[in-house]
Short mmCIF file of C-alpha atoms in Angstrom, two decimals:
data_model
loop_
_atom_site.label_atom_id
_atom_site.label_comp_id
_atom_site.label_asym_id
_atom_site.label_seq_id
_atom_site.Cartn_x
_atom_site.Cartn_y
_atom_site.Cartn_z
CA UNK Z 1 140.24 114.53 157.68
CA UNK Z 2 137.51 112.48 157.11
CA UNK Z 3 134.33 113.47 154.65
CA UNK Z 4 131.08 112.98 155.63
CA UNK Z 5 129.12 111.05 153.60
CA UNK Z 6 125.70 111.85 154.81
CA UNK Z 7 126.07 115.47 153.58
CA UNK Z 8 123.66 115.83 149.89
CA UNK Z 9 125.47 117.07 146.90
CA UNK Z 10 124.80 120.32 145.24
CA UNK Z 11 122.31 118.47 143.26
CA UNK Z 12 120.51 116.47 145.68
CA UNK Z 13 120.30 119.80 147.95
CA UNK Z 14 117.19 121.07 145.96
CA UNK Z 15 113.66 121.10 147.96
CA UNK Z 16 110.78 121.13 145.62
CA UNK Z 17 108.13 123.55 147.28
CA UNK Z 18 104.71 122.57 146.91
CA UNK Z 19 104.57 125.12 143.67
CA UNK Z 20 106.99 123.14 141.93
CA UNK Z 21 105.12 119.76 142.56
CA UNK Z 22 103.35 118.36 139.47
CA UNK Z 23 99.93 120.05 139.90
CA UNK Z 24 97.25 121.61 138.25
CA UNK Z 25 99.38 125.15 138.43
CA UNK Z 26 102.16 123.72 136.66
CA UNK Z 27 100.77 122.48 133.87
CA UNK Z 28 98.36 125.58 133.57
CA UNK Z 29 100.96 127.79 133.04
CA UNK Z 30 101.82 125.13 130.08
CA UNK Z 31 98.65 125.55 128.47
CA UNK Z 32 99.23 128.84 128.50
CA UNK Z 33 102.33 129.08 126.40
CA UNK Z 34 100.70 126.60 123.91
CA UNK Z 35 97.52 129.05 123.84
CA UNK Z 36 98.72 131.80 122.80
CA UNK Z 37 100.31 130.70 119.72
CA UNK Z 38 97.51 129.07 118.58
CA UNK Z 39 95.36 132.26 119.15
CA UNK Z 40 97.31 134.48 117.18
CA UNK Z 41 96.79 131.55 114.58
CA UNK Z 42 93.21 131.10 114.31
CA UNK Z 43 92.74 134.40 113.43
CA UNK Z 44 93.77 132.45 109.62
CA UNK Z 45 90.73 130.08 110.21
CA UNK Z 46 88.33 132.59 109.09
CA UNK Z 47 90.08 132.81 105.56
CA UNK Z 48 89.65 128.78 105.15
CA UNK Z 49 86.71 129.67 102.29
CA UNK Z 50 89.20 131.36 100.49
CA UNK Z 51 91.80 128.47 100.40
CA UNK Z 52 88.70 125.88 99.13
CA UNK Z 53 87.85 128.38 96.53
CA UNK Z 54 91.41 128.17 95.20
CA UNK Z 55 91.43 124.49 95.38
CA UNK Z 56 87.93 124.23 94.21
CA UNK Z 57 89.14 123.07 90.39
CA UNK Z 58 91.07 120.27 91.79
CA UNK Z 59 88.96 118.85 94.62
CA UNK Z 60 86.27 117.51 95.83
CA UNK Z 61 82.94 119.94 96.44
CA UNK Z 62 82.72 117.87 99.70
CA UNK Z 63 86.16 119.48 100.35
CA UNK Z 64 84.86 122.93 99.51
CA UNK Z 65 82.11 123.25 101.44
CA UNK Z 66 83.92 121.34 104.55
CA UNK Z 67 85.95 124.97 104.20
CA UNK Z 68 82.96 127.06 104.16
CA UNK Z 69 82.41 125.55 107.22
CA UNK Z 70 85.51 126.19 109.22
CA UNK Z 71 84.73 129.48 108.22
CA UNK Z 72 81.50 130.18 109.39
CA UNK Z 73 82.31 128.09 112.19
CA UNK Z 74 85.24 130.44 113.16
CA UNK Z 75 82.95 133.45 112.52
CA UNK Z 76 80.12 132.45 114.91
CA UNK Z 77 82.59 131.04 117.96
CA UNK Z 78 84.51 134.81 117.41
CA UNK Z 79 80.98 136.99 117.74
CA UNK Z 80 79.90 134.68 120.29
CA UNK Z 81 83.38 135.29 122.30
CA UNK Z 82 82.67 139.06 122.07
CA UNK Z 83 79.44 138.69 123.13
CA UNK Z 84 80.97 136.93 126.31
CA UNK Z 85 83.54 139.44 126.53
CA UNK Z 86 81.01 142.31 126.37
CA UNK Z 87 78.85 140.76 129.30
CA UNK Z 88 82.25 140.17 131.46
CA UNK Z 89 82.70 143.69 131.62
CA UNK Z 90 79.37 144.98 131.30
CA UNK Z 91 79.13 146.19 128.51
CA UNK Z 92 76.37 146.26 125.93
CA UNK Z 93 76.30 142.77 125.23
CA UNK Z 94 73.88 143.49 121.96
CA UNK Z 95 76.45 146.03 120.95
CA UNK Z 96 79.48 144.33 120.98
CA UNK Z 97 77.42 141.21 119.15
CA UNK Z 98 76.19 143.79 115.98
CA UNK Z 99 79.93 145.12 115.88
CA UNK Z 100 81.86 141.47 115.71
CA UNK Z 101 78.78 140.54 113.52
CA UNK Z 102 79.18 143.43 110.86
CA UNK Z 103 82.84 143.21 111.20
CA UNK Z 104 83.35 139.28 110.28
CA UNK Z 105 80.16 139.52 107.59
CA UNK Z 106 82.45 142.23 105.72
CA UNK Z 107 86.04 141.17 106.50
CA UNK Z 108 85.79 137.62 105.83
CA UNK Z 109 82.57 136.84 103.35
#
């Protein structure tokens, strides 16, 4: 009995559907994995001050003040995110602002 050639492997018997095809989909759902992580990380960015203040003896003031910066920087991107938030839902934009405001002026100043 003769095989027949023509017949694919179990390998080569894979169809990509058009979901698998390299598209924007595909590598969203990449981006997404790498997100999170770094979310849940730059939560720390706010605490950068800190970190300069430690180092401040043995550095550069340029260095210290670069991690003011980041901090700041962090604070204002995170009240302006729940500000954005706040208006998504509908909620009291001004509200949510004062709260993340108060909250990062105490917690990380």
């Amino acid at each position: 009995m003769a095989s027949n050639t023509n017949t694919p492997s179990k390998d080569e018997q894979h169809i990509e559907s058009p979901q698998e095809e390299e598209g924007f989909l595909r590598w969203a759902a990449y981006a997404q994995r790498i997100t999170r992580p770094l979310a849940k990380v730059s939560r720390y960015a706010a605490y950068t001050s800190d970190v300069g203040e430690a180092f401040r003896p043995v550095v550069s003031p340029t260095i210290v003040n670069l991690s003011y910066g980041v901090a700041f920087g962090y604070c204002i991107l995170d009240v302006a995110y729940n500000g954005y938030k706040a208006n998504k839902k509908g909620e009291n934009v001004t509200r949510a602002v004062a709260h993340a405001t108060v909250f990062q002026g105490l917690a990380s100043f």
